[in-house]
Every structure is written in structure tokens, then in C-alpha cells.
Short mmCIF file of C-alpha atoms in Angstrom, two decimals:
data_model
loop_
_atom_site.label_atom_id
_atom_site.label_comp_id
_atom_site.label_asym_id
_atom_site.label_seq_id
_atom_site.Cartn_x
_atom_site.Cartn_y
_atom_site.Cartn_z
CA UNK A 168 -42.37 8.39 -94.74
CA UNK A 169 -41.93 11.74 -93.15
CA UNK A 170 -43.43 12.26 -89.63
CA UNK A 171 -46.95 10.87 -89.63
CA UNK A 172 -47.33 11.26 -93.45
CA UNK A 173 -46.62 8.50 -95.93
CA UNK A 174 -46.29 9.13 -99.68
CA UNK A 175 -47.66 6.22 -101.70
CA UNK A 176 -45.35 5.46 -104.58
CA UNK A 177 -46.23 1.79 -104.47
CA UNK A 178 -47.46 -0.90 -102.12
CA UNK A 179 -46.42 -0.24 -98.44
CA UNK A 180 -46.94 -1.77 -94.94
CA UNK A 181 -47.12 0.31 -91.72
CA UNK A 182 -47.10 -1.12 -88.14
CA UNK A 183 -48.10 0.97 -85.12
CA UNK A 184 -46.54 -0.05 -81.71
CA UNK A 185 -48.23 0.88 -78.40
CA UNK A 186 -46.75 0.79 -74.81
CA UNK A 187 -48.92 0.77 -71.67
CA UNK A 188 -48.35 3.73 -69.34
CA UNK A 189 -46.27 3.16 -66.08
CA UNK A 190 -48.19 1.63 -63.23
CA UNK A 191 -47.83 2.27 -59.46
CA UNK A 192 -46.23 -0.51 -57.38
CA UNK A 193 -46.15 -0.03 -53.55
CA UNK A 194 -44.13 -1.73 -50.81
CA UNK A 195 -44.67 -1.69 -47.04
CA UNK A 196 -42.99 -3.28 -44.03
CA UNK A 197 -44.53 -4.64 -40.87
CA UNK A 198 -43.59 -3.07 -38.57
CA UNK A 199 -43.36 0.13 -40.58
CA UNK A 200 -40.10 1.95 -41.07
CA UNK A 201 -37.87 -1.00 -41.99
CA UNK A 202 -35.66 -1.14 -45.06
CA UNK A 203 -36.01 -3.09 -48.28
CA UNK A 204 -33.84 -3.30 -51.35
CA UNK A 205 -35.43 -2.85 -54.77
CA UNK A 206 -33.34 -3.40 -57.88
CA UNK A 207 -30.13 -3.08 -55.75
CA UNK A 208 -31.25 0.22 -54.18
CA UNK A 209 -32.07 0.24 -50.46
CA UNK A 210 -34.96 2.31 -49.23
CA UNK A 211 -36.55 2.83 -45.83
CA UNK A 212 -40.32 2.55 -46.03
CA UNK A 213 -41.48 4.86 -43.29
CA UNK A 214 -45.09 4.49 -44.52
CA UNK A 215 -44.69 2.87 -47.89
CA UNK A 216 -42.22 2.87 -50.76
CA UNK A 217 -43.71 3.66 -54.19
CA UNK A 218 -42.30 2.83 -57.64
CA UNK A 219 -43.73 3.68 -61.10
CA UNK A 220 -42.98 0.83 -63.49
CA UNK A 221 -44.02 -0.05 -67.02
CA UNK A 222 -45.86 -3.38 -66.91
CA UNK A 223 -44.14 -6.55 -68.02
CA UNK A 224 -40.62 -5.89 -66.86
CA UNK A 225 -38.65 -7.93 -64.26
CA UNK A 226 -37.54 -6.46 -60.93
CA UNK A 227 -35.76 -7.80 -57.79
CA UNK A 228 -36.95 -7.16 -54.25
CA UNK A 229 -35.02 -8.10 -51.12
CA UNK A 230 -35.44 -7.94 -47.30
CA UNK A 231 -32.52 -8.49 -44.88
CA UNK A 232 -32.91 -11.56 -42.67
CA UNK A 233 -32.29 -9.45 -39.54
CA UNK A 234 -32.81 -5.75 -38.99
CA UNK A 235 -31.84 -3.80 -35.83
CA UNK A 236 -34.39 -1.66 -34.10
CA UNK A 237 -34.10 0.44 -30.97
CA UNK A 238 -31.80 -0.70 -28.15
CA UNK A 239 -32.61 -4.30 -27.28
CA UNK A 240 -34.94 -4.77 -30.29
CA UNK A 241 -34.41 -6.65 -33.56
CA UNK A 242 -36.57 -7.91 -36.42
CA UNK A 243 -36.05 -11.35 -37.97
CA UNK A 244 -37.53 -13.92 -40.36
CA UNK A 245 -38.93 -11.69 -43.11
CA UNK A 246 -42.01 -13.06 -44.95
CA UNK A 247 -43.18 -11.46 -48.26
CA UNK A 248 -46.87 -11.19 -48.97
CA UNK A 249 -46.38 -12.93 -52.33
CA UNK A 250 -44.75 -15.92 -50.57
CA UNK A 251 -41.35 -15.29 -52.14
CA UNK A 252 -37.97 -15.80 -50.58
CA UNK A 253 -36.38 -12.91 -48.65
CA UNK A 254 -34.73 -12.00 -51.97
CA UNK A 255 -36.66 -12.84 -55.17
CA UNK A 256 -37.77 -11.53 -58.57
CA UNK A 257 -41.16 -10.06 -59.58
CA UNK A 258 -42.74 -8.72 -62.83
CA UNK A 259 -44.27 -5.30 -63.01
CA UNK A 260 -47.97 -5.70 -63.51
CA UNK A 261 -50.70 -4.01 -65.50
CA UNK A 262 -52.66 -1.98 -63.05
CA UNK A 263 -49.73 -1.99 -60.58
CA UNK A 264 -49.30 -4.15 -57.45
CA UNK A 265 -48.72 -3.96 -53.71
CA UNK A 266 -46.19 -5.98 -51.73
CA UNK A 267 -45.64 -6.25 -47.98
CA UNK A 268 -42.86 -7.88 -45.90
CA UNK A 269 -43.62 -8.87 -42.30
CA UNK A 270 -40.96 -9.43 -39.60
CA UNK A 271 -41.01 -11.20 -36.26
CA UNK A 272 -40.12 -8.78 -33.42
CA UNK A 273 -37.57 -9.94 -30.84
CA UNK A 274 -36.56 -8.35 -27.54
CA UNK A 275 -33.26 -8.78 -25.73
CA UNK A 276 -33.17 -10.32 -22.25
CA UNK A 277 -30.12 -9.26 -20.20
CA UNK A 278 -29.31 -11.58 -17.29
CA UNK A 279 -26.59 -10.77 -14.72
CA UNK A 280 -25.23 -12.58 -11.67
CA UNK A 281 -23.99 -10.16 -8.99
CA UNK A 282 -21.29 -10.89 -8.06
CA UNK A 283 -20.34 -13.42 -10.70
CA UNK A 284 -18.49 -15.52 -8.10
CA UNK A 285 -21.65 -15.80 -6.01
CA UNK A 286 -23.70 -17.90 -8.38
CA UNK A 287 -25.28 -18.25 -11.81
CA UNK A 288 -28.37 -17.01 -13.63
CA UNK A 289 -29.89 -18.82 -16.57
CA UNK A 290 -30.58 -18.47 -19.41
CA UNK A 291 -27.67 -16.40 -20.73
CA UNK A 292 -28.44 -12.99 -22.21
CA UNK A 293 -30.08 -13.29 -25.68
CA UNK A 294 -33.01 -12.26 -27.92
CA UNK A 295 -36.49 -13.76 -27.58
CA UNK A 296 -39.63 -13.47 -29.73
CA UNK A 297 -42.07 -10.85 -28.58
CA UNK A 298 -44.62 -12.31 -26.17
CA UNK A 299 -42.42 -15.22 -25.05
CA UNK A 300 -42.51 -16.23 -21.39
CA UNK A 301 -38.90 -17.01 -20.41
CA UNK A 302 -38.16 -18.92 -17.16
CA UNK A 303 -35.23 -17.37 -15.25
CA UNK A 304 -33.35 -19.44 -12.66
CA UNK A 305 -30.77 -18.36 -10.04
CA UNK A 306 -28.42 -20.75 -8.23
CA UNK A 307 -25.75 -19.94 -5.63
CA UNK A 308 -22.24 -21.33 -6.13
CA UNK A 309 -22.30 -24.85 -4.66
CA UNK A 310 -20.10 -25.91 -1.71
CA UNK A 311 -19.69 -22.29 -0.56
CA UNK A 312 -21.41 -19.92 1.86
CA UNK A 313 -22.91 -17.85 -0.98
CA UNK A 314 -26.69 -17.58 -0.91
CA UNK A 315 -29.28 -16.20 -3.34
CA UNK A 316 -30.79 -12.96 -1.99
CA UNK A 317 -33.29 -12.12 -4.73
CA UNK A 318 -34.00 -10.83 -8.25
CA UNK A 319 -34.03 -7.19 -9.26
CA UNK A 320 -34.90 -5.36 -12.46
CA UNK A 321 -37.82 -6.83 -14.39
CA UNK A 322 -38.18 -9.62 -11.82
CA UNK A 323 -38.29 -9.24 -8.05
CA UNK A 324 -38.41 -11.45 -5.00
CA UNK A 325 -36.56 -14.57 -3.97
CA UNK A 326 -38.68 -17.19 -5.79
CA UNK A 327 -36.65 -19.05 -8.41
CA UNK A 328 -37.39 -19.86 -11.15
CA UNK A 329 -39.67 -17.04 -12.29
CA UNK A 330 -40.87 -16.16 -15.80
CA UNK A 331 -40.43 -12.84 -17.52
CA UNK A 332 -42.73 -11.83 -20.41
CA UNK A 333 -40.78 -10.46 -23.38
CA UNK A 334 -43.10 -7.59 -24.34
CA UNK A 335 -40.10 -5.22 -24.38
CA UNK A 336 -36.34 -5.44 -23.72
CA UNK A 337 -35.90 -6.93 -20.24
CA UNK A 338 -33.12 -6.96 -17.67
CA UNK A 339 -32.89 -9.26 -14.65
CA UNK A 340 -30.15 -9.38 -12.01
CA UNK A 341 -29.72 -12.25 -9.56
CA UNK A 342 -27.98 -11.06 -6.39
CA UNK A 343 -25.90 -13.27 -4.14
CA UNK A 344 -24.34 -12.55 -0.74
CA UNK A 345 -22.06 -14.13 1.83
CA UNK A 346 -23.00 -14.19 5.52
CA UNK A 347 -22.75 -10.65 6.90
CA UNK A 348 -20.10 -9.59 9.41
CA UNK A 349 -19.72 -6.68 11.83
CA UNK A 350 -16.36 -5.00 12.45
CA UNK A 351 -15.79 -2.96 15.61
CA UNK A 352 -12.69 -0.88 16.31
CA UNK A 353 -11.81 -0.48 19.99
CA UNK A 354 -11.88 3.23 20.79
CA UNK A 355 -8.98 5.21 22.25
CA UNK A 356 -9.18 7.95 24.91
CA UNK A 357 -10.05 11.35 23.48
CA UNK A 358 -7.99 13.39 23.86
CA UNK A 359 -4.99 11.05 23.91
CA UNK A 360 -1.37 11.68 24.79
CA UNK A 361 1.23 10.88 22.14
CA UNK A 362 2.88 7.49 22.39
CA UNK A 363 5.44 6.10 19.94
CA UNK A 364 3.65 2.74 20.04
CA UNK A 365 -0.14 2.42 19.99
CA UNK A 366 -2.06 -0.85 19.75
CA UNK A 367 -5.22 -0.81 17.64
CA UNK A 368 -7.63 -3.71 18.17
CA UNK A 369 -10.56 -4.68 15.96
CA UNK A 370 -13.10 -7.45 16.50
CA UNK A 371 -15.07 -9.15 13.74
CA UNK A 372 -18.34 -10.94 14.42
CA UNK A 373 -18.96 -13.82 13.98
CA UNK A 374 -15.63 -14.86 15.50
CA UNK A 375 -15.35 -17.75 13.04
CA UNK A 376 -14.53 -15.23 10.31
CA UNK A 377 -11.00 -15.59 8.93
CA UNK A 378 -8.78 -13.31 6.91
CA UNK A 379 -7.32 -9.90 7.70
CA UNK A 380 -8.29 -6.44 8.92
CA UNK A 381 -6.80 -3.22 7.54
CA UNK A 382 -6.63 -0.20 9.84
CA UNK A 383 -7.01 3.33 8.45
CA UNK A 384 -6.27 6.88 9.52
CA UNK A 385 -8.68 8.71 7.23
CA UNK A 386 -7.95 7.19 3.82
CA UNK A 387 -4.36 6.27 4.72
CA UNK A 388 -3.67 2.62 5.48
CA UNK A 389 -1.84 2.10 8.78
CA UNK A 390 -1.26 -1.60 8.13
CA UNK A 391 -2.95 -4.99 8.08
CA UNK A 392 -3.25 -7.68 10.77
CA UNK A 393 -4.59 -11.22 10.55
CA UNK A 394 -7.65 -12.31 12.52
CA UNK A 395 -7.34 -14.78 15.35
CA UNK A 396 -10.55 -15.88 17.06
CA UNK A 397 -12.27 -12.81 15.67
CA UNK A 398 -9.64 -10.30 16.86
CA UNK A 399 -6.89 -8.42 14.98
CA UNK A 400 -4.30 -6.17 16.65
CA UNK A 401 -1.88 -3.80 14.96
CA UNK A 402 0.89 -1.77 16.61
CA UNK A 403 1.27 1.64 14.94
CA UNK A 404 3.89 4.36 15.33
CA UNK A 405 2.33 7.11 13.23
CA UNK A 406 -0.38 8.57 15.48
CA UNK A 407 1.46 11.86 15.88
CA UNK A 408 0.14 14.99 17.54
CA UNK A 409 -3.03 16.22 15.79
CA UNK A 410 -6.45 14.85 14.76
CA UNK A 411 -6.92 11.29 13.52
CA UNK A 412 -10.03 9.58 12.16
CA UNK A 413 -9.60 5.87 12.72
CA UNK A 414 -11.46 2.91 11.22
CA UNK A 415 -10.96 -0.78 10.49
CA UNK A 416 -12.05 -2.75 7.42
CA UNK A 417 -12.46 -6.51 7.28
CA UNK A 418 -11.76 -7.66 3.73
CA UNK A 419 -14.00 -10.69 3.94
CA UNK A 420 -13.12 -14.32 3.29
CA UNK A 421 -13.44 -15.90 -0.13
CA UNK A 422 -16.66 -17.89 -0.39
CA UNK A 423 -17.16 -17.70 3.41
CA UNK A 424 -17.87 -14.23 4.89
CA UNK A 425 -18.69 -10.77 3.57
CA UNK A 426 -16.45 -7.81 4.40
CA UNK A 427 -17.43 -4.97 6.72
CA UNK A 428 -16.10 -1.63 8.01
CA UNK A 429 -16.23 -0.23 11.52
CA UNK A 430 -17.82 3.08 12.40
CA UNK A 431 -15.00 5.68 12.29
CA UNK A 432 -14.13 7.72 15.35
CA UNK A 433 -11.93 10.80 15.69
CA UNK A 434 -9.37 11.46 18.41
CA UNK A 435 -7.05 14.36 19.18
CA UNK A 436 -3.48 13.45 20.15
CA UNK A 437 -1.69 15.95 22.38
CA UNK A 438 2.01 16.34 23.14
CA UNK A 439 3.54 13.96 25.68
CA UNK A 440 5.71 15.16 28.54
CA UNK A 441 9.29 13.97 28.98
CA UNK A 442 11.89 13.87 31.73
CA UNK A 443 15.69 13.83 31.81
CA UNK A 444 17.71 11.31 33.77
CA UNK A 445 21.16 12.74 34.65
CA UNK A 446 23.24 11.08 37.34
CA UNK A 447 26.84 12.13 36.82
CA UNK A 448 29.02 11.14 39.80
CA UNK A 449 32.47 12.36 40.73
CA UNK A 450 34.90 12.02 37.88
CA UNK A 451 38.61 11.41 37.95
CA UNK A 452 40.85 13.46 35.77
CA UNK A 453 41.22 12.25 32.16
CA UNK A 454 42.93 13.82 29.22
CA UNK A 455 40.51 12.01 26.93
CA UNK A 456 36.99 13.52 26.35
CA UNK A 457 34.36 11.73 28.45
CA UNK A 458 30.77 10.85 27.54
CA UNK A 459 28.07 12.61 29.57
CA UNK A 460 25.50 10.13 30.89
CA UNK A 461 22.10 11.80 30.47
CA UNK A 462 19.00 10.55 28.59
CA UNK A 463 15.47 11.81 27.90
CA UNK A 464 12.48 9.52 28.43
CA UNK A 465 11.37 10.46 24.89
CA UNK A 466 14.56 9.01 23.44
CA UNK A 467 15.33 12.37 21.81
CA UNK A 468 19.02 13.43 22.18
CA UNK A 469 19.84 15.63 25.16
CA UNK A 470 21.92 18.82 24.84
CA UNK A 471 24.47 19.97 27.44
CA UNK A 472 26.08 23.19 28.60
CA UNK A 473 28.78 23.90 31.20
CA UNK A 474 28.70 26.82 33.65
CA UNK A 475 32.24 25.99 34.87
CA UNK A 476 34.26 26.11 31.68
CA UNK A 477 37.48 26.53 33.72
CA UNK A 478 36.91 23.00 35.03
CA UNK A 479 35.02 21.28 32.21
CA UNK A 480 34.05 22.19 28.66
CA UNK A 481 31.19 20.60 26.66
CA UNK A 482 31.14 19.58 23.00
CA UNK A 483 28.05 17.69 21.88
CA UNK A 484 27.52 14.86 24.37
CA UNK A 485 31.16 14.83 25.51
CA UNK A 486 32.97 16.87 28.14
CA UNK A 487 36.66 17.76 28.20
CA UNK A 488 38.25 18.22 31.61
CA UNK A 489 40.50 21.28 31.81
CA UNK A 490 41.07 21.45 35.56
CA UNK A 491 40.32 20.01 39.00
CA UNK A 492 37.43 21.16 41.13
CA UNK A 493 33.63 21.27 40.81
CA UNK A 494 32.14 20.85 37.31
CA UNK A 495 28.55 22.00 36.77
CA UNK A 496 26.69 20.79 33.65
CA UNK A 497 23.06 21.40 32.66
CA UNK A 498 21.16 18.82 30.56
CA UNK A 499 18.18 20.03 28.51
CA UNK A 500 15.76 18.73 25.86
CA UNK A 501 13.72 21.30 23.88
CA UNK A 502 11.01 18.86 22.71
CA UNK A 503 9.58 18.43 19.21
CA UNK A 504 6.22 18.03 17.49
CA UNK A 505 5.21 15.12 19.73
CA UNK A 506 6.96 16.00 23.01
CA UNK A 507 6.84 19.13 25.14
CA UNK A 508 10.17 20.51 26.46
CA UNK A 509 11.68 18.62 29.40
CA UNK A 510 12.62 20.33 32.65
CA UNK A 511 16.36 20.98 32.60
CA UNK A 512 18.51 19.03 35.08
CA UNK A 513 21.76 20.45 36.51
CA UNK A 514 24.44 18.25 38.01
CA UNK A 515 27.56 19.35 39.91
CA UNK A 516 30.33 16.85 40.51
CA UNK A 517 33.94 16.82 41.57
CA UNK A 518 36.82 16.36 39.21
CA UNK A 519 39.54 14.64 41.25
CA UNK A 520 43.13 13.68 40.46
CA UNK A 521 43.41 10.45 38.59
CA UNK A 522 45.24 7.50 40.12
CA UNK A 523 48.28 6.06 38.42
CA UNK A 524 50.36 2.91 38.66
CA UNK A 525 53.98 2.01 37.92
CA UNK A 526 55.11 -0.88 35.80
CA UNK A 527 58.63 -1.94 36.99
CA UNK A 528 59.97 -5.30 35.86
CA UNK A 529 62.05 -7.74 37.92
CA UNK A 530 65.82 -7.06 38.30
CA UNK A 531 68.45 -9.58 37.39
CA UNK A 532 71.31 -10.39 39.80
CA UNK A 533 74.49 -8.48 39.01
CA UNK A 534 78.18 -9.20 39.77
CA UNK A 535 80.22 -6.88 41.93
CA UNK A 536 82.53 -4.93 39.70
CA UNK A 537 80.42 -5.74 36.69
CA UNK A 538 78.85 -3.24 34.30
CA UNK A 539 76.14 -0.83 35.44
CA UNK A 540 72.44 -1.51 34.74
CA UNK A 541 69.99 0.97 33.22
CA UNK A 542 66.69 0.80 35.07
CA UNK A 543 63.36 1.04 33.19
CA UNK A 544 59.89 1.67 34.58
CA UNK A 545 56.78 3.50 33.28
CA UNK A 546 53.83 5.22 34.92
CA UNK A 547 50.31 4.85 33.56
CA UNK A 548 50.17 8.66 33.57
CA UNK A 549 53.27 8.73 31.38
CA UNK A 550 54.88 10.99 33.97
CA UNK A 551 58.62 10.29 34.64
CA UNK A 552 59.50 7.63 37.21
CA UNK A 553 62.33 8.14 39.76
CA UNK A 554 64.50 5.43 41.28
CA UNK A 555 66.01 5.29 44.78
CA UNK A 556 68.19 2.60 46.39
CA UNK A 557 67.01 1.54 49.84
CA UNK A 558 70.27 -0.40 50.23
CA UNK A 559 72.92 2.22 49.39
CA UNK A 560 75.63 0.07 51.05
CA UNK A 561 75.06 -2.59 48.37
CA UNK A 562 73.93 -0.59 45.32
CA UNK A 563 73.52 3.00 44.35
CA UNK A 564 71.30 4.75 41.78
CA UNK A 565 72.11 7.85 39.78
CA UNK A 566 69.16 8.82 37.63
CA UNK A 567 68.29 5.49 36.08
CA UNK A 568 71.75 3.95 36.31
CA UNK A 569 72.27 1.22 38.94
CA UNK A 570 75.80 0.53 40.21
CA UNK A 571 76.79 -2.36 42.52
CA UNK A 572 79.12 -1.29 45.39
CA UNK A 573 79.20 -4.36 47.61
CA UNK A 574 78.00 -7.93 47.70
CA UNK A 575 74.54 -8.42 49.20
CA UNK A 576 70.84 -7.77 48.56
CA UNK A 577 70.04 -4.67 46.47
CA UNK A 578 66.59 -3.05 46.73
CA UNK A 579 65.42 -0.34 44.30
CA UNK A 580 62.26 1.72 44.81
CA UNK A 581 60.44 3.21 41.76
CA UNK A 582 58.16 6.16 42.53
CA UNK A 583 56.04 8.78 40.80
CA UNK A 584 54.88 11.66 43.05
CA UNK A 585 51.98 12.81 40.80
CA UNK A 586 51.10 16.36 39.76
CA UNK A 587 48.07 18.64 39.56
CA UNK A 588 46.04 15.99 37.72
CA UNK A 589 47.41 12.68 38.97
CA UNK A 590 47.81 11.46 42.55
CA UNK A 591 51.07 9.82 43.63
CA UNK A 592 51.54 6.30 42.36
CA UNK A 593 52.11 3.47 44.86
CA UNK A 594 55.88 2.77 45.08
CA UNK A 595 57.13 -0.43 43.50
CA UNK A 596 60.24 -2.14 44.95
CA UNK A 597 62.39 -4.63 43.09
CA UNK A 598 65.27 -6.66 44.61
CA UNK A 599 68.31 -8.37 43.14
CA UNK A 600 71.52 -9.92 44.50
CA UNK A 601 74.99 -8.43 44.05
CA UNK A 602 77.45 -11.33 43.93
CA UNK A 603 81.12 -11.16 44.78
CA UNK A 604 83.52 -12.21 42.04
CA UNK A 605 85.51 -15.32 43.05
CA UNK A 606 89.13 -15.44 41.77
CA UNK A 607 90.44 -18.98 41.43
#
């Protein structure tokens, strides 16, 4: 046989085979635009999916059990128009065929308790079939002061429970609140004068509120104080010269009272004045530098200068005496950011000779004709001490050497006459006996 021509050289049999032309098979989804899988290939049927198949051949069609839609929407429980399982086999048909898969639409209900510590909202967030009426219930946290203040979102009002119809994605918030409080910050004079210690007082109403209050200068925390009978007081040291915006914030009490913040107020702090106290009395001569007794009411160190440097010289807060007479010293304080300069104070005082004393120990009795005795005495000024015998008929002194000349009572006087800086020391007298030597 060649082509469609057969050459008859004997008996022959010829069979002609015929195949039906491809037929149109269509698929749709309800709602439209979902995906199906046909023979392992996934397609999105915006309107319909069309396949051209030769009749009599097997094919597999499949629909996912859940398909996501827009935000808060999903499609579940697919049902094929031919009653097959979500994934099943079909045969291509003569004349073609149409198949449809229908889904159940679900919408997401979002439920929120605000704040979460204040109470609960039920049911929990989840999907519901379109058209469902879902009861929503709010309950404040038991055994606390929290109370339910109402629904917001797709439900409103304070009635609980209420039902929400799931015709679209829904959101419901249950709000809870503690009893409200009011915080008031006691105002300060405006303008104010700088003080290194300022008491800030805040009151919280109702007075049964417990916890703490934080005080602020602008956004800067000045410190925290605990409430007592509705009042909190804080001593601050940082309200320096300049502008300050003050407020107080009550943090609230867990499960009892809500927090609150006072109305801020602004004050201007000006420099404070200061005075110098300088009471330097007459001073006795000293070779050691002396402290100058002057202070400023601000507590800032005072500086000193001398206008009589031939009598007294100043170094820091000490003066060195260089002579006798009248010493004149001026105390001053130049101020700083928070204090204006103090008025200078000048003091004149006398520098007088310093007193001195003599230390002269007791004398031991000495025998007539015995060895001489070296006398020893010291003055508190460290100036040399002189010795004189007031009984020259019994004993005599030469320098510091004592010699017995006759039996009797010997009296020695120690003296120091002073100098330009020390007055004369009071004389000190010591007595001993000069005994006669007995020859057996």
C-alpha cells in the first residue's frame, strides 16, 4: 500500500480508524477568580478556565481545601458540581463538559482587650462563615478596680454581650479603665529667687490613691516621691537661674487607680543675693599662718585681700602676720550663675604681741662645796631664758650655771623679757636648800 492506494496482488484487508475531534471543557469557581489544579497544572479562573480535550481520556481536577482572599477573607470547603472530592478524576466527554467548584466564604473577626490587664473579650480572634451572627462578650478583670467602658470598632456602646454580623472582616475592641485620678502640682512664685533647696508638692485625688509621683522639669525627671494621704513632696536642688516648666505625673496603681499628669506651669528663677559675715577680732602675733574667719551666706568660698601688707599678708583663706599694728583685710564674693556678687566687707584689727610662758622645773637641794648645777628652762616663744639669784649670799648664777656659796635657802628667778612680737613672760622662781657638809 502506498498512501491511499492499494495494489491488489491477492486477497487483502484494510481497516480505517477514526478519532473524534477535541471537545471544549470549561471550569469555573464560585466566587470567581480562585485557583484550581488540572492535570497537575494550577490555573486561576478569573472568569473560566477552558481546556480542549479529545473525548474518552482521563484527567485529574483538584481544588485546595482553603484559599486566601483579600485581608481578613478566606474560602473553605470546596464542593465540585459533579459531587466529586476536592481532588478527583474525570473523563473527557463527547460534546465537552462544564465543571464548577463552589467555596464557603469566611471573614476574620479580630477581638482585642485594651489594656489586656483590664479584662477579657470573647471569642478569640478567628474566621467565621459569611453571614454568621457572633456574640461578643467583655468582662473586666475580677477582684480589681478595672471596669468595662465600652466597645469600639464594629460594635459600640457598653451593652455586653452584643452580636456582630460577619458580612465582611470585622474588628471589635473592648476598652477597660481604672478609676480616674487628678494630679495637681502646687505652683511656685513667678518670678522666683534661686534657692539651693526647693520643695515641690503634688496632690492626687482621690486621696486613697497609692503609689508614686514623678516630678519633671520639661522632659527631665527631677525625682520620684511616694504618696502619703494623697500628697507627695520632693526636695530638689536643680532649679537654677533660668526658665523651668514644671509638672508632676502620677504613675497609677496596679489594678486600683489610673495615672494622671498635672497641668504644667512655667517659672523664671532669678539670681539670689548673698551677704558676707566677717568678724575678725584682735589677733595676737603668731609665726604660723592663721585662718581668716569669713563666710558667704551662699556657701561659696570668700576671697581676701590685704591693704596693709607690712602688717599682714593674705594667701588664699590664710593670713601671715609680718608685723605688729593694724591689719586691714577685705572679704569679697564675686557671685556665680545663681548668686549675685556680695557687698565686700572690710575689717581692721590689731595685731598685738603674743604672750609667752616659761617652763622651769623644780631644783634639787645641793651640798655646799659640791659640784655646780646647770639650770634649764624654756620659753613657749623659744626665746632664751635668763636666770638670776635672788639670794646671792647663798647661791650665785653665771649664765645657766648655779654655784652654792653658803648654807641656806637658794632662790633662782627665770625670766624672758620678750621682743617685738612677744610680751615679757611671767617670772618663775624655784627654790632649793644648800646644805653644809658635816665632817665627822
